[in-house]
Coordinates of C-alpha atoms in Angstrom, one line a residue:
M1 CA 232.4 -29.6 13.8
K2 CA 229.4 -29.4 16.2
F3 CA 228.2 -26.6 18.4
A4 CA 224.8 -27.9 20.0
S5 CA 222.3 -25.8 21.7
A6 CA 218.7 -26.6 23.1
G7 CA 216.1 -26.2 20.3
T8 CA 218.4 -26.0 17.1
A9 CA 218.7 -29.8 16.3
E10 CA 217.9 -29.1 12.6
G11 CA 220.2 -26.3 12.2
D12 CA 222.9 -28.1 14.2
R13 CA 222.7 -30.9 11.7
M14 CA 223.1 -28.6 8.9
V15 CA 226.3 -27.2 10.5
Q16 CA 227.8 -30.6 10.6
R17 CA 227.0 -30.8 6.8
E18 CA 229.0 -27.6 6.4
G19 CA 225.9 -25.6 5.5
Q20 CA 224.5 -28.0 3.0
G21 CA 221.0 -29.1 4.2
P22 CA 217.2 -28.4 3.6
A23 CA 216.4 -24.9 2.4
G24 CA 214.8 -23.9 5.5
A25 CA 217.3 -25.3 7.9
L26 CA 219.2 -22.0 8.1
T27 CA 216.1 -19.9 9.0
N28 CA 215.2 -22.5 11.5
F29 CA 218.3 -22.6 13.3
Q30 CA 218.9 -18.9 13.4
A31 CA 215.2 -18.4 14.5
A32 CA 215.7 -20.8 17.4
D33 CA 215.5 -19.2 20.8
V34 CA 219.0 -18.0 22.2
P35 CA 219.4 -18.8 25.6
A36 CA 219.2 -15.8 28.0
P37 CA 221.9 -14.9 29.0
P38 CA 223.0 -16.2 25.6
K39 CA 225.6 -18.9 25.6
A40 CA 228.8 -18.1 23.4
E41 CA 228.6 -21.7 21.7
A42 CA 224.9 -21.3 20.5
V43 CA 225.7 -17.9 19.0
L44 CA 228.8 -19.0 17.5
A45 CA 226.8 -22.1 15.8
R46 CA 224.5 -19.5 14.2
G47 CA 227.3 -17.6 12.8
L48 CA 228.9 -20.8 11.4
S49 CA 225.7 -21.7 9.6
A50 CA 225.6 -18.4 8.1
L51 CA 229.3 -18.6 7.2
E52 CA 228.6 -21.8 5.3
G53 CA 225.3 -20.6 3.8
P54 CA 224.6 -18.6 0.6
F55 CA 225.5 -15.1 2.3
P56 CA 228.6 -15.8 4.2
A57 CA 229.4 -12.2 4.9
T58 CA 226.3 -12.0 7.0
S59 CA 228.0 -14.1 9.8
L60 CA 229.7 -10.9 11.0
N61 CA 227.3 -9.8 13.5
W62 CA 226.7 -13.5 15.1
F63 CA 230.4 -14.0 15.5
K64 CA 230.8 -10.4 17.0
Q65 CA 228.0 -11.4 19.6
A66 CA 229.7 -14.8 20.3
V67 CA 233.2 -13.2 21.2
A68 CA 231.5 -10.5 23.3
V69 CA 229.8 -13.2 25.5
D70 CA 233.0 -15.1 25.9
P71 CA 236.3 -13.2 24.9
Q72 CA 238.2 -16.5 25.4
L73 CA 236.0 -18.6 23.1
K74 CA 238.8 -20.3 21.3
K75 CA 237.6 -20.7 17.9
G76 CA 235.4 -17.4 18.0
H77 CA 238.4 -14.9 17.1
Y78 CA 239.4 -17.1 14.0
L79 CA 235.8 -17.0 12.7
L80 CA 235.1 -13.5 13.4
G81 CA 238.3 -12.8 11.5
C82 CA 237.1 -14.7 8.6
A83 CA 233.8 -12.7 8.6
Y84 CA 235.5 -9.5 8.9
Q85 CA 237.9 -10.5 5.8
L86 CA 234.8 -11.3 3.9
N87 CA 233.5 -7.9 4.4
A88 CA 236.9 -6.3 3.3
Q89 CA 237.5 -5.0 6.9
W90 CA 241.2 -5.8 6.7
D91 CA 242.5 -4.4 9.8
A92 CA 239.7 -5.6 11.9
A93 CA 240.3 -9.2 10.5
I94 CA 244.2 -8.9 11.3
V95 CA 243.3 -8.1 14.9
E96 CA 241.1 -11.1 15.4
F97 CA 243.4 -13.5 13.7
K98 CA 246.3 -12.4 16.0
K99 CA 244.0 -12.8 19.0
H100 CA 243.4 -16.4 17.7
L101 CA 247.1 -17.0 17.4
A102 CA 247.6 -16.0 21.0
L103 CA 244.9 -18.3 22.2
L104 CA 246.5 -21.1 20.2
R105 CA 249.9 -20.5 22.0
E106 CA 248.1 -21.3 25.3
G107 CA 246.5 -24.3 23.9
P108 CA 247.3 -25.7 20.3
D109 CA 244.5 -27.3 18.2
A110 CA 245.4 -30.4 16.3
D111 CA 242.7 -29.5 13.6
P112 CA 244.6 -27.8 10.6
T113 CA 241.4 -25.7 9.8
W114 CA 242.2 -23.5 12.8
N115 CA 245.9 -23.3 12.0
R116 CA 245.8 -21.0 8.8
A117 CA 245.5 -17.7 10.6
Q118 CA 249.0 -16.4 9.5
K119 CA 247.9 -17.2 5.9
H120 CA 244.6 -15.2 6.4
I121 CA 246.8 -12.3 8.0
Q122 CA 249.0 -12.3 4.7
E123 CA 245.7 -12.3 2.7
C124 CA 244.2 -9.2 4.4
T125 CA 247.6 -7.4 4.1
Y126 CA 247.3 -8.0 0.2
G127 CA 243.8 -7.0 0.4
K128 CA 244.7 -3.6 2.0
E129 CA 247.1 -3.1 -0.7
F130 CA 244.9 -4.0 -3.7
S131 CA 241.7 -2.3 -2.4
A132 CA 243.7 1.0 -1.7
H133 CA 244.9 1.0 -5.3
A134 CA 242.0 -0.2 -7.1
G135 CA 242.4 -0.8 -10.7
H136 CA 240.4 0.6 -13.8
S137 CA 238.5 -2.7 -14.3
F138 CA 234.8 -2.5 -14.2
I139 CA 232.7 -5.4 -12.7
T140 CA 228.9 -5.7 -13.4
S141 CA 226.5 -8.6 -12.5
A142 CA 225.1 -10.4 -15.3
G143 CA 221.8 -9.5 -14.0
K144 CA 218.9 -12.0 -14.6
V145 CA 221.3 -15.0 -15.4
N146 CA 222.0 -15.0 -11.5
T147 CA 219.5 -16.4 -8.8
A148 CA 219.8 -17.6 -5.3
A149 CA 221.2 -20.8 -6.5
E150 CA 224.9 -21.2 -7.6
E151 CA 225.8 -20.1 -11.1
F152 CA 229.3 -20.8 -12.5
G153 CA 231.4 -21.7 -15.5
P154 CA 230.3 -18.9 -17.8
L155 CA 230.7 -19.7 -21.8
P156 CA 229.8 -16.7 -24.0
I157 CA 229.0 -18.2 -27.5
S158 CA 228.2 -16.9 -30.9
G159 CA 224.8 -15.1 -31.4
G160 CA 224.6 -13.3 -28.2
A161 CA 224.1 -16.2 -25.9
L162 CA 225.7 -17.1 -22.6
L163 CA 226.0 -20.6 -21.4
F164 CA 226.6 -21.5 -17.8
T165 CA 226.1 -24.1 -15.1
R166 CA 223.5 -23.9 -12.3
A167 CA 223.5 -26.2 -9.2
C168 CA 219.8 -27.4 -9.4
A169 CA 217.8 -28.8 -6.4
V170 CA 217.0 -32.6 -7.0
G171 CA 213.5 -33.6 -5.9
S172 CA 211.9 -31.1 -3.7
P173 CA 213.5 -27.9 -2.7
D174 CA 214.0 -29.1 0.8
S175 CA 215.8 -32.4 -0.3
G176 CA 219.1 -30.7 0.1
R177 CA 220.5 -32.7 -2.9
V178 CA 221.7 -31.0 -6.1
H179 CA 222.8 -31.7 -9.5
D180 CA 224.8 -29.4 -12.1
A181 CA 222.8 -28.4 -15.3
V182 CA 223.6 -26.1 -18.2
F183 CA 221.5 -23.1 -18.7
M184 CA 221.3 -20.5 -21.5
S185 CA 220.6 -16.8 -21.5
R186 CA 220.2 -14.4 -24.7
W187 CA 221.5 -10.8 -24.8
S188 CA 218.7 -8.5 -25.5
A189 CA 218.2 -4.6 -25.3
E190 CA 217.1 -5.0 -21.5
G191 CA 220.3 -7.2 -20.8
W192 CA 220.6 -10.9 -20.2
T193 CA 217.2 -12.7 -20.3
L194 CA 216.1 -15.2 -17.7
A195 CA 218.0 -18.3 -18.4
G196 CA 216.3 -21.6 -19.2
P197 CA 217.8 -25.2 -19.2
M198 CA 219.7 -25.9 -22.2
T199 CA 218.9 -29.7 -22.2
A200 CA 216.3 -32.0 -20.3
E201 CA 219.0 -34.2 -19.1
A202 CA 218.6 -35.5 -15.5
D203 CA 222.4 -36.4 -15.4
N204 CA 225.0 -34.1 -14.0
V205 CA 225.8 -31.7 -16.9
G206 CA 228.2 -28.7 -16.8
T207 CA 230.0 -26.1 -19.0
A208 CA 233.6 -27.0 -19.5
C209 CA 235.6 -25.0 -21.6
M210 CA 235.9 -22.8 -24.6
N211 CA 239.0 -21.7 -26.5
A212 CA 240.2 -18.0 -26.8
V213 CA 238.5 -17.3 -30.0
G214 CA 235.1 -18.4 -29.0
M215 CA 235.1 -21.6 -30.9
R216 CA 234.5 -25.4 -29.5
P217 CA 232.4 -24.5 -26.5
M218 CA 232.2 -27.8 -24.5
I219 CA 230.3 -29.3 -21.8
W220 CA 231.1 -32.2 -19.2
R221 CA 228.4 -34.8 -18.8
E222 CA 227.9 -37.6 -16.4
G223 CA 225.4 -40.3 -16.6
A224 CA 224.3 -43.8 -16.8
E225 CA 225.6 -43.9 -20.6
G226 CA 228.9 -42.8 -19.6
G227 CA 230.2 -39.3 -19.4
G228 CA 233.0 -37.2 -20.7
L229 CA 234.0 -34.0 -22.5
M230 CA 231.5 -33.3 -25.5
E231 CA 231.5 -30.6 -28.0
L232 CA 228.3 -28.5 -28.4
G233 CA 226.7 -29.0 -31.7
T234 CA 225.1 -32.1 -32.9
T235 CA 226.2 -35.0 -35.2
S236 CA 223.7 -36.4 -37.9
N237 CA 221.9 -38.6 -35.3
G238 CA 221.3 -35.6 -32.9
R239 CA 224.1 -36.6 -30.3
K240 CA 226.7 -34.3 -28.9
R241 CA 230.2 -34.9 -30.5
P242 CA 232.6 -36.6 -27.9
V243 CA 235.9 -35.0 -27.5
D244 CA 239.4 -36.7 -27.7
V245 CA 240.9 -36.0 -24.4
P246 CA 244.4 -37.2 -23.0
A247 CA 244.3 -40.3 -21.1
D248 CA 245.9 -38.5 -18.1
F249 CA 243.0 -36.4 -17.9
A250 CA 240.2 -39.0 -18.7
N251 CA 241.5 -41.6 -16.0
D252 CA 242.2 -39.0 -13.3
P253 CA 239.3 -38.8 -10.8
T254 CA 240.7 -35.3 -9.3
A255 CA 240.9 -33.9 -12.8
G256 CA 238.9 -30.9 -13.7
R257 CA 238.2 -27.5 -15.6
P258 CA 239.8 -28.7 -19.1
Y259 CA 240.9 -26.1 -21.7
F260 CA 242.0 -26.5 -25.2
T261 CA 244.2 -23.9 -27.0
T262 CA 243.0 -22.1 -30.0
D263 CA 245.3 -24.1 -32.2
G264 CA 244.4 -27.3 -30.6
Q265 CA 247.9 -28.1 -29.7
W266 CA 247.8 -27.9 -26.0
F267 CA 245.2 -29.4 -23.4
Y268 CA 245.3 -27.7 -20.0
F269 CA 243.5 -29.2 -16.8
S270 CA 243.7 -28.9 -13.1
S271 CA 244.5 -32.0 -10.9
A272 CA 245.1 -32.9 -7.4
R273 CA 247.1 -36.1 -8.3
P274 CA 250.2 -36.9 -6.2
G275 CA 253.4 -35.2 -7.0
G276 CA 252.3 -31.7 -7.3
L277 CA 253.4 -28.7 -5.5
G278 CA 250.4 -28.8 -3.3
G279 CA 246.6 -28.9 -3.5
S280 CA 245.5 -28.8 -7.1
D281 CA 247.9 -27.9 -9.6
L282 CA 247.6 -27.0 -13.4
Y283 CA 248.8 -29.7 -15.9
R284 CA 249.2 -29.6 -19.7
C285 CA 249.4 -32.0 -22.5
R286 CA 250.7 -31.7 -26.0
W287 CA 249.1 -33.1 -29.1
N288 CA 251.6 -35.4 -31.0
A289 CA 250.8 -35.3 -34.7
S290 CA 253.2 -38.0 -35.6
K291 CA 251.7 -40.2 -33.1
G292 CA 248.1 -39.2 -33.4
G293 CA 247.9 -38.8 -29.6
W294 CA 248.4 -36.6 -26.6
S295 CA 251.5 -36.6 -24.7
S296 CA 251.9 -37.3 -21.0
A297 CA 250.8 -34.4 -18.6
E298 CA 253.4 -32.2 -17.3
D299 CA 253.0 -30.0 -14.4
L300 CA 253.3 -26.3 -15.0
G301 CA 255.3 -26.1 -11.8
A302 CA 256.5 -22.9 -10.2
P303 CA 256.0 -20.0 -10.4
V304 CA 252.4 -20.8 -11.7
N305 CA 251.5 -23.5 -9.3
S306 CA 251.8 -22.9 -5.5
E307 CA 251.4 -24.9 -2.4
Y308 CA 247.6 -24.3 -2.5
D309 CA 245.0 -25.0 -5.2
E310 CA 245.2 -23.6 -8.7
D311 CA 242.3 -24.0 -11.1
G312 CA 240.6 -22.8 -14.3
A313 CA 243.3 -22.3 -17.1
F314 CA 242.5 -19.8 -19.9
L315 CA 245.0 -18.6 -22.6
T316 CA 244.8 -15.7 -24.9
A317 CA 244.5 -16.5 -28.6
D318 CA 248.1 -16.2 -29.1
G319 CA 248.9 -18.4 -26.2
S320 CA 251.3 -15.8 -24.5
T321 CA 249.2 -15.0 -21.4
L322 CA 247.6 -17.4 -19.0
Y323 CA 244.8 -16.6 -16.8
F324 CA 243.7 -18.8 -13.9
A325 CA 242.5 -19.0 -10.4
S326 CA 244.5 -19.8 -7.2
E327 CA 244.2 -19.8 -3.5
G328 CA 247.9 -19.0 -3.2
H329 CA 250.3 -16.6 -4.4
S330 CA 248.9 -12.8 -3.5
S331 CA 245.3 -13.9 -2.9
M332 CA 243.3 -11.5 -0.8
G333 CA 241.0 -14.5 0.2
G334 CA 239.8 -17.6 -1.4
Y335 CA 240.6 -18.1 -4.9
D336 CA 241.7 -14.9 -6.9
L337 CA 242.2 -14.5 -10.5
F338 CA 245.8 -14.2 -11.8
S339 CA 247.8 -13.8 -15.1
S340 CA 251.1 -15.1 -16.1
T341 CA 253.1 -14.3 -19.5
C342 CA 255.0 -16.9 -21.2
T343 CA 258.7 -15.2 -21.9
N344 CA 261.3 -17.2 -23.6
G345 CA 259.6 -20.5 -22.8
S346 CA 259.0 -19.6 -19.1
W347 CA 256.0 -18.3 -17.2
T348 CA 256.4 -15.2 -15.4
L349 CA 255.5 -14.5 -11.8
P350 CA 251.7 -14.4 -11.5
K351 CA 250.2 -11.1 -11.3
N352 CA 246.9 -10.7 -9.3
L353 CA 244.3 -8.8 -11.4
G354 CA 243.6 -6.8 -8.3
W355 CA 240.5 -4.9 -6.9
P356 CA 237.9 -4.8 -8.0
V357 CA 238.2 -7.9 -10.1
N358 CA 239.1 -10.0 -7.3
S359 CA 237.3 -10.0 -3.8
P360 CA 237.7 -11.5 -0.4
G361 CA 235.6 -14.4 -1.7
D362 CA 236.0 -17.0 -4.5
D363 CA 236.7 -15.6 -7.9
R364 CA 237.3 -18.0 -10.8
D365 CA 236.3 -19.3 -14.2
L366 CA 237.4 -16.4 -16.2
V367 CA 236.8 -16.4 -19.8
L368 CA 237.7 -13.5 -22.0
A369 CA 236.7 -12.3 -25.5
P370 CA 239.0 -12.6 -28.5
D371 CA 240.6 -9.2 -27.8
A372 CA 241.2 -10.2 -24.0
G373 CA 239.7 -7.0 -23.1
S374 CA 236.5 -8.2 -21.5
G375 CA 234.7 -11.4 -20.4
Y376 CA 232.8 -13.2 -17.5
F377 CA 233.8 -15.1 -14.4
S378 CA 232.1 -16.3 -11.4
S379 CA 232.3 -15.0 -7.9
D380 CA 230.6 -15.4 -4.5
R381 CA 231.4 -11.9 -3.5
A382 CA 229.1 -10.0 -0.9
G383 CA 226.3 -8.3 -2.7
G384 CA 225.4 -11.3 -5.1
G385 CA 222.1 -13.1 -5.4
G386 CA 223.4 -16.2 -3.1
R387 CA 226.4 -18.3 -3.3
S388 CA 228.3 -18.0 -6.7
D389 CA 227.1 -15.5 -9.4
I390 CA 228.0 -14.6 -12.9
Y391 CA 229.8 -11.1 -13.4
R392 CA 231.0 -9.4 -16.6
V393 CA 234.5 -7.8 -16.4
D394 CA 235.9 -5.0 -18.6
L395 CA 239.8 -5.1 -18.2
S396 CA 240.7 -2.6 -20.5
P397 CA 237.5 -0.1 -20.8
G398 CA 239.5 2.5 -22.8
V399 CA 238.1 5.3 -20.5
H400 CA 240.7 5.6 -17.4
A401 CA 239.1 7.0 -14.3
D402 CA 241.4 9.1 -12.1
A403 CA 242.1 8.5 -8.4
T404 CA 239.0 10.2 -7.3
A405 CA 236.6 8.3 -9.5
M406 CA 234.0 5.9 -8.0
L407 CA 235.0 2.3 -9.3
A408 CA 232.8 -0.9 -9.3
S409 CA 233.1 -2.5 -5.9
A410 CA 234.4 -5.9 -5.1
G411 CA 232.6 -5.8 -1.9
P412 CA 230.8 -3.6 0.6
G413 CA 234.1 -2.6 2.2
V414 CA 235.6 -0.6 -0.8
P415 CA 237.4 2.4 0.6
T416 CA 236.1 5.9 -0.3
T417 CA 238.3 8.8 0.6
D418 CA 236.3 11.7 -1.0
D419 CA 233.1 13.3 -0.2
E420 CA 230.4 11.1 -1.5
Q421 CA 228.6 14.1 -3.1
H422 CA 231.6 14.8 -5.2
L423 CA 232.1 11.6 -6.8
R424 CA 232.4 10.9 -10.8
L425 CA 230.4 8.3 -12.3
V426 CA 232.1 6.6 -15.2
G427 CA 230.2 4.2 -17.5
F428 CA 229.8 2.8 -21.0
I429 CA 226.9 2.9 -23.7
K430 CA 226.5 -0.6 -25.0
G431 CA 225.3 -1.8 -28.2
L432 CA 223.2 -4.9 -28.8
R433 CA 226.1 -7.2 -29.6
M434 CA 227.6 -8.8 -26.6
M435 CA 230.9 -7.4 -25.2
E436 CA 231.0 -4.4 -27.8
P437 CA 230.9 -0.9 -26.6

């Protein structure tokens, strides 16, 4: 999509690349002179560059200006609705999406990008409900782990260390090229330390999975010598141990986010292969001891999978509860985190983990401690360091706040109905050991 205006060539090229470009492009683009009187398309382009940049919620003012200049701007109301949604201003977002639908009735748009307003309205409806009845979970940033770059895929391991993936610039900071690298931070009395790269490999390397008792943390490696899933820890010759994975996973270019169950009998992964319910589905393979190999992959099917994307399976140690990310079901925007329980061999209807665990942005990569009461996940919610950050979640804090308590916010729009001078702060005293109160 292209919204051109004089003097904004560099930023306009970044818009065509969906926000991925030289580090200074967004600044140059938004700093370029706006025509006086301003052209709606020029202002809209600046908003789009912010929407696709590291702080998408900041696009709101640009889109408001664009629609103020031209109320009939066809894509303006849709984008303004997205910005309101990212700021958890649910009612305002619904108004804008309805205006977009009215304009579409006058002139339909063949691009499917602009035909999802009804889904956004449903997401905002869920968002209103979840934020009005916030749960008792507590969300805190992982602090120094997070930077202006993208951090995701947290794996807390023994010894008070946290592994995660960071998208690192390749070459000069303005090259616009990135690759994934594994970083490690350690827990200290002051919180997580500044993270350092775990390896010096130039290949794409990322955290992959860990089972529910904190064993077998693994990384995914790509490189000239071949790639694959590898277990952390080294063999006698100093190389990482390769992991035997199902052929259905290894030979599927769309497969990702692998997960081994604690007993080693099941291997879960996501895939966008043909034949699913829609987008990326969750699949699993079972270990066949008599044949010494993995079974063919089976789609988890409904109700876990939806017509939209699912990703990032994680099971509790007893295998009874599945946690995963989905853009479908009752998502309030982007990926939300859900749980489903296996009852009599069937999965229950997925339950949204609610506000403030989920936000209007992408919330995914949940990994829990053995007691399933706390853990870490990644989110690009408003208020972070830029793009995706790592957060800690306490799902069962043991101290239950009443309805007037101030809960950790999933975004800047968390409703407060009480006088701010009479709010009660609920917190914890933490020991030096990770995840322990």
